[in-house]
């Protein structure tokens, strides 16, 4: 019989064979094979499969001797896992069990010790002493808790119940065009994860038998608990192999489910979808919620494992995005997920640049992209709900990734050097126009713009600011300079629709809106707080609305309206609100009111068209549509006042406080709702996330 299946001769006092430590602690039946039992081999924890000669007495830690060149450690399965030579002993530091704390900074409780390691003598025992009764009892208690914690955080069987229809779910993912799917940070790993689930789970286990589910859950739990360590020379193409095969983890399942949900949301309903999902809108919505719940369970399982993994962190990002699409961007649950992301950033030490010289170039770049994506997403959602951001550049060393596509990061040697040689001094590619692969440039601009957005939010959300006007002007100037530094093909103009493919033009108009919206927020803040002339605000609002309406061209090219729905709500609603109030007041004539009415009517139809019942932001968009429609009906029913001939440079308000009320709270008694808040989009969702979507 092979050595791997040799029966253990060790017997307990009652004459029964001794179980290995993992089986003994988890109360599982042990096969007693040596050097590792079958259960530990199947769970991938061979190194922890130890047959303790006296489990209730603890291991005796021998005195360490300084090794000599001729010294060879004793070949003992019991001792090798608890002893090591001096070169492998970690530096002395205060730790909690199993590193559950995560990253600890310079002001942490252990900083005094970690900063003075050279003055502290080497320990004579391991960091966590397990030889004492108290230490052994602590390990037993926590091991028991960890064995049940995962099942208390979510029902793993719910996920497997959903995975029974893997062929069905694969068809849903395949319907999402790769041209649109590439905007997901998970896209490079999606195909491998999908392949792994089919080969490593669906083809190996009988999902029709519930008894097989226990084996699957044990395998996933054991692999997810095992820390990942990549070799210094790991290749881009080999990255997912650490999440596949016998190493398949909950991260792999989560990626598959998230991409399935995003596909379901981003692809319009057609006859094929009706065959896959059902003919009723409720059928699609029900499946989207099930996918969200299942992906939440996977994320919670991954979060239980400390430290986290790269794929687990990227999974959190897409899970937050998918939740915003299903539940709505203002939903409390989405804000909570954003908090979980910020927690992961700081707890895992992602905010500090700890790149090593032997870390693969592609892995550095992908990790930079993930952190930048999290930082930018934090600013966008904070803007939407008007709350302070969680991830601040004051405490983060964010290195913006280079303008290299994933396909270029996968190159090696001379090919990689050739791709890097095309980069300019600022990190942008030297290409003169957009290509089919311009994703890196779009995300890079998204991250760079987030730096300006944080400055904007700091002024708009901080009630106490000195030199407010000067600071606002400085941020506006920096925002324009940042936008001017982008490649020319990434700067939007109305002619782009005729000269470029619509996809890069769509991304360019998003960057344009993101930039001009910074100034819009600052101008609106100056009007409210310092009673500045609202002329610039009205002009900016009209520019934003025109740009939003121009994006309608993209709908005829792509099948997805997800991005357009976001643009309509984030940028369109506030701008439309300012213009609607201008129609009511008839005080500032920098833009033709006839044109404003026309554009607002089109925008109202957009709100109805893009946000159908079932969409996450439907409730908010529907309230905005009704409010704007009510204002338009009132304005159109009122006889036109003669337009005064006023030069834009000579515009003044006879009563800036009474006419615009600081663009604050206005009293329109004719509205059915009575008291009307100018910041009406704030009142569109009185308690974010409470009302159903």
XYZ file of C-alpha atoms in Angstrom, residues 24 290 316 339 393 450 482 494 531 591 612 668 690:
13
model
C -10.307 15.658 16.170
C -31.399 35.425 -5.845
C -16.518 43.058 -3.265
C -18.257 50.764 3.957
C -6.433 60.456 -0.393
C -11.804 61.154 -8.368
C -6.878 67.786 -15.201
C -20.303 66.765 -30.258
C -25.470 84.292 -2.679
C -30.568 80.569 -21.962
C -38.781 50.908 -15.906
C -44.595 76.600 -3.801
C -36.386 52.042 2.984
